[in-house]
Short mmCIF file of C-alpha atoms in Angstrom, two decimals:
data_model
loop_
_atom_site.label_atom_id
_atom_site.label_comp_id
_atom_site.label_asym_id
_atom_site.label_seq_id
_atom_site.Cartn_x
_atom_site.Cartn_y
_atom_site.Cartn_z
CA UNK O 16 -75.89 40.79 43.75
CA UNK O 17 -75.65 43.64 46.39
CA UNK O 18 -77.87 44.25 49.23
CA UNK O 19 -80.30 46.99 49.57
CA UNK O 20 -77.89 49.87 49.80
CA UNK O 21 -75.22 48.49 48.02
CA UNK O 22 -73.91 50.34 45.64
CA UNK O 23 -70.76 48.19 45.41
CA UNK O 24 -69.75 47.27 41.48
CA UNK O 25 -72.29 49.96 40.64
CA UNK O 26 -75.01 47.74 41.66
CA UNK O 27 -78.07 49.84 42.83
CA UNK O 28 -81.14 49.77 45.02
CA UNK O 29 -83.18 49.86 41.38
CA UNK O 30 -81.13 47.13 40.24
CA UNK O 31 -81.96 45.02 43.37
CA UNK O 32 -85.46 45.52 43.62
CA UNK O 33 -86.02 45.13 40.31
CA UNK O 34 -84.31 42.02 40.07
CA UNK O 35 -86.52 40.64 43.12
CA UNK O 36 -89.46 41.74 41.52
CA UNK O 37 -88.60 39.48 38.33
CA UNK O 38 -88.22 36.60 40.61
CA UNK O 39 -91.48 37.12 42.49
CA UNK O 40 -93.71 38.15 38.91
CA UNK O 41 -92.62 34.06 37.67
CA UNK O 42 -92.90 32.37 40.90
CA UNK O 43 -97.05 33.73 40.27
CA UNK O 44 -97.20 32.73 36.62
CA UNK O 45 -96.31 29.11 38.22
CA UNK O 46 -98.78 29.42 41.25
CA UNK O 47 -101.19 30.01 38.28
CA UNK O 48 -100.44 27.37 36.60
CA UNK O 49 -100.91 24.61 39.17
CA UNK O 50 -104.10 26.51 40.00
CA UNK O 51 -105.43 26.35 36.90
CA UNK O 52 -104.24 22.49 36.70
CA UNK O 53 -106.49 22.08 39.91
CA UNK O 54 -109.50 23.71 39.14
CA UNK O 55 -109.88 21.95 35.30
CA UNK O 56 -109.24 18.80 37.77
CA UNK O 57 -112.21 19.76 39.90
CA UNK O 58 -114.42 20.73 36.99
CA UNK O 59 -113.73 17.50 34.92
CA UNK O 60 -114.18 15.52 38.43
CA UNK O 61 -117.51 17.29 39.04
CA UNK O 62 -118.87 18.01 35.56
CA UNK O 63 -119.39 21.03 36.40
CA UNK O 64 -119.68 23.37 33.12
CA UNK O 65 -119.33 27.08 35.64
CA UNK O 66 -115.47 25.50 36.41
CA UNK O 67 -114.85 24.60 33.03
CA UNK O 68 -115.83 28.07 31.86
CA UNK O 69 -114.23 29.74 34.70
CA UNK O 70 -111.10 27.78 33.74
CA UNK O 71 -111.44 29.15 30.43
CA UNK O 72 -111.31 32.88 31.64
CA UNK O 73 -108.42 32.03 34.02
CA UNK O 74 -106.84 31.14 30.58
CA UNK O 75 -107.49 34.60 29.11
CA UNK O 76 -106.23 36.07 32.44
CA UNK O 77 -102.95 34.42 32.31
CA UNK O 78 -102.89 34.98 28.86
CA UNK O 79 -102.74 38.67 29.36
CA UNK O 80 -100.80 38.62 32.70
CA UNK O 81 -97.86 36.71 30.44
CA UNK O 82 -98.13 40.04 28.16
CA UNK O 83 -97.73 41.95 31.35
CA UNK O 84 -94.72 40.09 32.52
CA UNK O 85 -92.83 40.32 29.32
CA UNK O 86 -93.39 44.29 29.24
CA UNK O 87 -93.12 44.66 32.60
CA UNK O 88 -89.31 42.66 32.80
CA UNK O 89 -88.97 44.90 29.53
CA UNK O 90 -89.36 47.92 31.17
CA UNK O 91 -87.20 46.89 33.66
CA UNK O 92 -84.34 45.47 32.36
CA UNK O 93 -84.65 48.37 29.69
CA UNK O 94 -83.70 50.84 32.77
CA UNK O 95 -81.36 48.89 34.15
CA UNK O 96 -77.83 50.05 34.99
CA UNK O 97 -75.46 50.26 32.01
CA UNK O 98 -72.57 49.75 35.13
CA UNK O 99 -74.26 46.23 36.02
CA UNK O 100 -73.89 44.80 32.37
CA UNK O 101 -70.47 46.34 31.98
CA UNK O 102 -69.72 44.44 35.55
CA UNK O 103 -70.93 41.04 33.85
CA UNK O 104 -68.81 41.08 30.57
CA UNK O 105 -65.69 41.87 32.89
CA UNK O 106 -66.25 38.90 34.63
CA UNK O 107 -66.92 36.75 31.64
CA UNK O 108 -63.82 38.17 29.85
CA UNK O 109 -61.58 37.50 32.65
CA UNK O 110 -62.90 33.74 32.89
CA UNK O 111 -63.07 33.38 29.43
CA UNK O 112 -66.66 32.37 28.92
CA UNK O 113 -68.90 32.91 26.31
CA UNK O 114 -70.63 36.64 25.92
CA UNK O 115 -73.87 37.16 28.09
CA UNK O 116 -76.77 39.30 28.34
CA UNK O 117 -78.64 40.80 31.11
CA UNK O 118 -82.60 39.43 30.17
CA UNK O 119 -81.54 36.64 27.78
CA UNK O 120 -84.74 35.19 28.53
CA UNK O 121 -87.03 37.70 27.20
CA UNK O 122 -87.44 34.87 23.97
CA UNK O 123 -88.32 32.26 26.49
CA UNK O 124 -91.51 34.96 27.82
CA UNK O 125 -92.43 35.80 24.03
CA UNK O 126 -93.03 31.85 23.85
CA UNK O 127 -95.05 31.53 26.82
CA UNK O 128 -97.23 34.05 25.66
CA UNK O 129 -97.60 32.19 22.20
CA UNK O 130 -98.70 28.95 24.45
CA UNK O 131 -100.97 30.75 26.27
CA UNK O 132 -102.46 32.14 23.84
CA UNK O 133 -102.96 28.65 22.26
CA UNK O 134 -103.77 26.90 24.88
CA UNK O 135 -106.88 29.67 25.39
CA UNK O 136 -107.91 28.61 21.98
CA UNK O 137 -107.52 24.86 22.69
CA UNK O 138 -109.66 25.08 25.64
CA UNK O 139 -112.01 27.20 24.19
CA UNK O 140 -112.69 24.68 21.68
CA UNK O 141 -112.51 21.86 25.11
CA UNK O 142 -115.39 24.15 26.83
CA UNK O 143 -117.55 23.49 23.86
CA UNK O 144 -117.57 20.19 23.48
CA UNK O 145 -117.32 19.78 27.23
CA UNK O 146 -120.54 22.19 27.75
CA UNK O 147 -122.69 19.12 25.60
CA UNK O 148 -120.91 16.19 27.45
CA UNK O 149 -121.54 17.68 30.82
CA UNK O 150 -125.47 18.81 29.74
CA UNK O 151 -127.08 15.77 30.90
CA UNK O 152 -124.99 15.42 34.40
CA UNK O 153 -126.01 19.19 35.08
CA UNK O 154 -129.96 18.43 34.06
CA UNK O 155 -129.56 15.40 36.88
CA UNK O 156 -128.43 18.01 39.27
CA UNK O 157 -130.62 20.86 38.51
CA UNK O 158 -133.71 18.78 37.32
CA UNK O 159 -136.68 20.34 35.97
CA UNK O 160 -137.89 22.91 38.36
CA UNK O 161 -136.93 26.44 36.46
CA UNK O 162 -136.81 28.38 39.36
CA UNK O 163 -134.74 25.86 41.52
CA UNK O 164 -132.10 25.12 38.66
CA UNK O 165 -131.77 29.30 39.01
CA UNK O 166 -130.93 28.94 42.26
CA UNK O 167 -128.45 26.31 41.92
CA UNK O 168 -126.37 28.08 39.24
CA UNK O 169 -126.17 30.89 40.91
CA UNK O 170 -125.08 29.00 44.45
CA UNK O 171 -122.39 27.19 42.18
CA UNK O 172 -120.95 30.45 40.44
CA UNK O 173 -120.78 31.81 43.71
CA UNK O 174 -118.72 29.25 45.43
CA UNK O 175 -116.88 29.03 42.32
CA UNK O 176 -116.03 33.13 42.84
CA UNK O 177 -114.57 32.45 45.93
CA UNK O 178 -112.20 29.57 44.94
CA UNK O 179 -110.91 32.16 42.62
CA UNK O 180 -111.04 35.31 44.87
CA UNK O 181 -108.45 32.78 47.09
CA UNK O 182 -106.25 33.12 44.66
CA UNK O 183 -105.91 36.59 43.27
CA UNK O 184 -106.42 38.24 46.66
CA UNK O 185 -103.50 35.57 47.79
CA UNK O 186 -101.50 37.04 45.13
CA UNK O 187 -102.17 40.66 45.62
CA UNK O 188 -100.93 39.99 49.04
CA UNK O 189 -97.76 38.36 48.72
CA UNK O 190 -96.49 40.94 45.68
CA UNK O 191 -97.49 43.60 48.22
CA UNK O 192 -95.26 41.88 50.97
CA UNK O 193 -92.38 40.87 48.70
CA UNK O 194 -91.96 44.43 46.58
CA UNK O 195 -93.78 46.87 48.61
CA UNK O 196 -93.90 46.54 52.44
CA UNK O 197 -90.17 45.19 51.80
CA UNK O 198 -89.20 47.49 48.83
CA UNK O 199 -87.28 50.31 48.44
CA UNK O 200 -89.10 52.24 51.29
CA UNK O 201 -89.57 49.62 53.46
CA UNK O 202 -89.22 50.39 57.70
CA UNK O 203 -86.44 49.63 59.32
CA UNK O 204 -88.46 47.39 61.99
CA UNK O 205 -90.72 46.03 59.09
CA UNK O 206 -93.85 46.54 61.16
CA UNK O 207 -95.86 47.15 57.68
CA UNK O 208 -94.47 43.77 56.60
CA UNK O 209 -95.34 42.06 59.90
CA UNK O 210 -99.15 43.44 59.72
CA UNK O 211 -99.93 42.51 56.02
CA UNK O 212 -98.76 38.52 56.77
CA UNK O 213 -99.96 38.57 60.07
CA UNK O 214 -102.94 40.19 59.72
CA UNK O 215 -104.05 40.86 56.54
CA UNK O 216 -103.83 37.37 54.81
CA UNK O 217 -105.36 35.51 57.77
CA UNK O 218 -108.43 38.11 57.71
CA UNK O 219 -108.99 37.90 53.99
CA UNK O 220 -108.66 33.95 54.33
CA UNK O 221 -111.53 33.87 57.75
CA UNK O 222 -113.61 36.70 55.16
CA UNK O 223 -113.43 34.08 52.27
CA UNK O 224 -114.39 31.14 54.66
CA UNK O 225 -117.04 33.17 56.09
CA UNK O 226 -118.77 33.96 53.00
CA UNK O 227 -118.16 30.34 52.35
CA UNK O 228 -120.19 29.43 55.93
CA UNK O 229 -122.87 32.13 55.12
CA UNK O 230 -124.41 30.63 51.79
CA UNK O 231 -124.14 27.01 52.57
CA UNK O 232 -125.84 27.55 55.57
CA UNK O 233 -128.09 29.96 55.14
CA UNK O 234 -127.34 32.58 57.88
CA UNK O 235 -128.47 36.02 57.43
CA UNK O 236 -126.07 37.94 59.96
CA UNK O 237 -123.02 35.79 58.81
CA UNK O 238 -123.83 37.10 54.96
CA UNK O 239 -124.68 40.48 56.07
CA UNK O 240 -121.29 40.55 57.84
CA UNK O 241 -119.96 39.20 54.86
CA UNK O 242 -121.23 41.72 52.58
CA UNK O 243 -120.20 44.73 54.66
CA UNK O 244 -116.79 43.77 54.91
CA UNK O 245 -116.56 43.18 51.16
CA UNK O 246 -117.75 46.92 50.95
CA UNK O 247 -114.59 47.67 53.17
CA UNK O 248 -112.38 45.52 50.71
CA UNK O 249 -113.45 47.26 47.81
CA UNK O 250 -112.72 50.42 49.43
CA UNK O 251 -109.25 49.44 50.51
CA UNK O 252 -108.15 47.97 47.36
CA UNK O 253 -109.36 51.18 45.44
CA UNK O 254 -106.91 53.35 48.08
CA UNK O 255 -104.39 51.39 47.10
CA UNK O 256 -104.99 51.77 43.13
CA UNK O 257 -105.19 55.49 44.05
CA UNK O 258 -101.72 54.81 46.05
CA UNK O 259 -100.19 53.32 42.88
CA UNK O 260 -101.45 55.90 40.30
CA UNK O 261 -99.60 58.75 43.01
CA UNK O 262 -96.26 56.97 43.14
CA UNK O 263 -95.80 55.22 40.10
CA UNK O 264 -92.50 56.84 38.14
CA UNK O 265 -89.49 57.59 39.69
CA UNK O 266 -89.64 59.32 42.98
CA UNK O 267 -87.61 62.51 42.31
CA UNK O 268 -86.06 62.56 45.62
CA UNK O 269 -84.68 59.15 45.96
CA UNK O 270 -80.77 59.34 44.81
CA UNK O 271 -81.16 56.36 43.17
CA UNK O 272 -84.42 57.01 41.40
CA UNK O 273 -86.61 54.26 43.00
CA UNK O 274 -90.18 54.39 43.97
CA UNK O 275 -92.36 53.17 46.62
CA UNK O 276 -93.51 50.75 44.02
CA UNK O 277 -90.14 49.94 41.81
CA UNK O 278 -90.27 47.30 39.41
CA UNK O 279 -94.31 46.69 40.65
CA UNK O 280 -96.28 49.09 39.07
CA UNK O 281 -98.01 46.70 36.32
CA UNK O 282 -98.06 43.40 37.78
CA UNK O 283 -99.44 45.05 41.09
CA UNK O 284 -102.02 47.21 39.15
CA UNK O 285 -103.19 44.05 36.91
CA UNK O 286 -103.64 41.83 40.03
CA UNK O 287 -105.59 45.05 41.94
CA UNK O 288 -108.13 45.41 38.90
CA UNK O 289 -109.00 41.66 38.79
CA UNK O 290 -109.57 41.18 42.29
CA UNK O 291 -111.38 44.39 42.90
CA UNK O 292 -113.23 43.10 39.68
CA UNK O 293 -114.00 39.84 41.55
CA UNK O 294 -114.62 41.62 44.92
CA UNK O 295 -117.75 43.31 43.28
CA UNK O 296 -118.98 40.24 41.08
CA UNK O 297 -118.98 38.40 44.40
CA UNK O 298 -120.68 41.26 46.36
CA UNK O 299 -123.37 41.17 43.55
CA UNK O 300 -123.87 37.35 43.22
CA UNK O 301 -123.82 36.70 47.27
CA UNK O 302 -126.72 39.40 47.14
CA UNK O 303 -129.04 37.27 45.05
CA UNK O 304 -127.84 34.21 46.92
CA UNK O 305 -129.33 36.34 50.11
CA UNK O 306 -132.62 36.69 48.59
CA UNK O 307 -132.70 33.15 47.20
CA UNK O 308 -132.69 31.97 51.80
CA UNK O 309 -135.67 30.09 52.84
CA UNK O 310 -136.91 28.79 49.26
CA UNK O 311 -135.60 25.66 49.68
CA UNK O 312 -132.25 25.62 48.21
CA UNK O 313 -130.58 23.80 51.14
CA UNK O 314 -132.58 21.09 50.73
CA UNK O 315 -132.37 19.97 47.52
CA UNK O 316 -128.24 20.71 47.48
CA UNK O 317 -128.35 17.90 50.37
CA UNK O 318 -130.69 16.02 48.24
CA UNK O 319 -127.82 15.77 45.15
CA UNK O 320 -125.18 14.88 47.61
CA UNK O 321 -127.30 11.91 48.86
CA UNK O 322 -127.69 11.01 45.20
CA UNK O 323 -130.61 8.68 44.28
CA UNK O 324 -132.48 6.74 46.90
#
């Protein structure tokens, strides 16, 4: 296919960046996958019933990002060049092969959103019988005192928040590299693209590790640090939902109809919503970690690590 530009065979700049886009939209789906795979492995490893639910809603949220895929490649192979499938059935007639279509695949997406959907209500029916095995290892951890098993469950769901706030922030990211900062109006130096990669995904990696450092140790300037620059996060991820909203469409001036976010609108949008979703769930549960400091919580975590004496 033609580069960027290339309008050779009637190949466009749509064409190509919506083609890319396909490519990037299943390499996720598989990054989900395996990251789904590791966190039941973790949960089943640690008996810990907050993973197994979590895993549960990761389900549902691949469930529905497989929906999104299949409309999204929908909608773009729907608006795809008539000149690009017209290119493809001259070169199959010429070789004499058999006839092809552009998005052939689209049955292969309908079935992966009929496995997701029962492998949701598989493990939903795993969680519940899971939730009873796992009862008495979480009583062991937890024990008896009310308040300090409150404590606990809320330290857990907030380290379990940031496992997953790895992941869709990760993802965010490298769409936002891949169709945006490299899209159809991209810089010619590719400063933007230098920036995110370089900057961006390191700081949100140090952000995640220092909310990480704060809780499990306690420290009151690290968490307030934290918290503030989750503020900023949520601010910058609504701009760019704003940013979307403005440019979505066809930009009117481009001659070959693209946009600064071609063949990225949905995927980009879904992926914003969960992690700004996640952004303020972990703003609100690393707040009543903050008030939960100096009541002994450290203490008895190190205590279940040591295990019985």
């Amino acid at each position: 296919m033609g580069l960027p530009g290339d309008t050779t065979y009637g190949i466009t700049n749509k064409t190509y960046y919506n083609d890319r886009a396909l490519s990037t939209y299943y390499a996720l789906v598989m990054a989900a996958v395996v990251f789904l795979f590791l966190i039941a492995c973790d949960a089943i490893i640690q008996s810990s019933i907050i993973e197994i639910v979590t895993t549960t809603l990761l389900n549902f949220a691949l469930f529905f990002y497989s929906i999104v895929q299949w409309y999204q490649a929908k909608h773009i192979t729907s608006s795809q060049d008539t000149d690009v499938q017209q290119l493809v059935d001259y070169f199959l007639m010429v070789s004499n092969r058999p006839e092809f279509r552009l998005h052939s695949w689209q049955a292969a997406e309908v079935a992966v959103i009929i496995f997701m959907g029962c492998a949701c209500a598989a493990w939903c029916y795993l969680t519940y019988r899971l939730y009873y095995v796992f009862g008495w290892s979480q009583f062991k951890e937890l024990g008896a005192d009310v308040g300090m098993r409150a404590q606990l469950k809320i330290y857990h769901i907030y380290m379990m928040l940031l496992k997953v706030d790895v992941f869709f922030s990760l993802g965010f990211s490298i769409q936002y590299i891949f169709l945006v900062t490299r899209g159809p109006f991209a810089t010619p130096t590719g400063h933007a693209t230098t920036v995110h990669a370089g900057v961006a995904i390191p700081l949100n990696t140090a952000l995640l590790l220092l909310g990480y450092l704060a809780v499990s140790r306690e420290h009151n300037w690290l968490l307030v640090t934290f918290l503030v620059s989750l503020a900023a996060c949520m601010g910058y991820m609504i701009s760019k939902l704003v940013d979307i909203a403005q440019h979505a469409g066809t930009d009117t001036e481009s001659p070959d109809g693209v946009s600064k976010y071609t063949g990225a609108e949905f995927s980009l949008t879904f992926f914003e919503v969960i992690t700004l979703l996640l952004i303020a769930t972990t703003f609100a549960v690393a707040v009543l970690n903050f008030r939960n400091f100096g009541k002994g919580l450290l203490g008895e975590i190190r205590d279940n690590r040591k295990g019985p004496s």
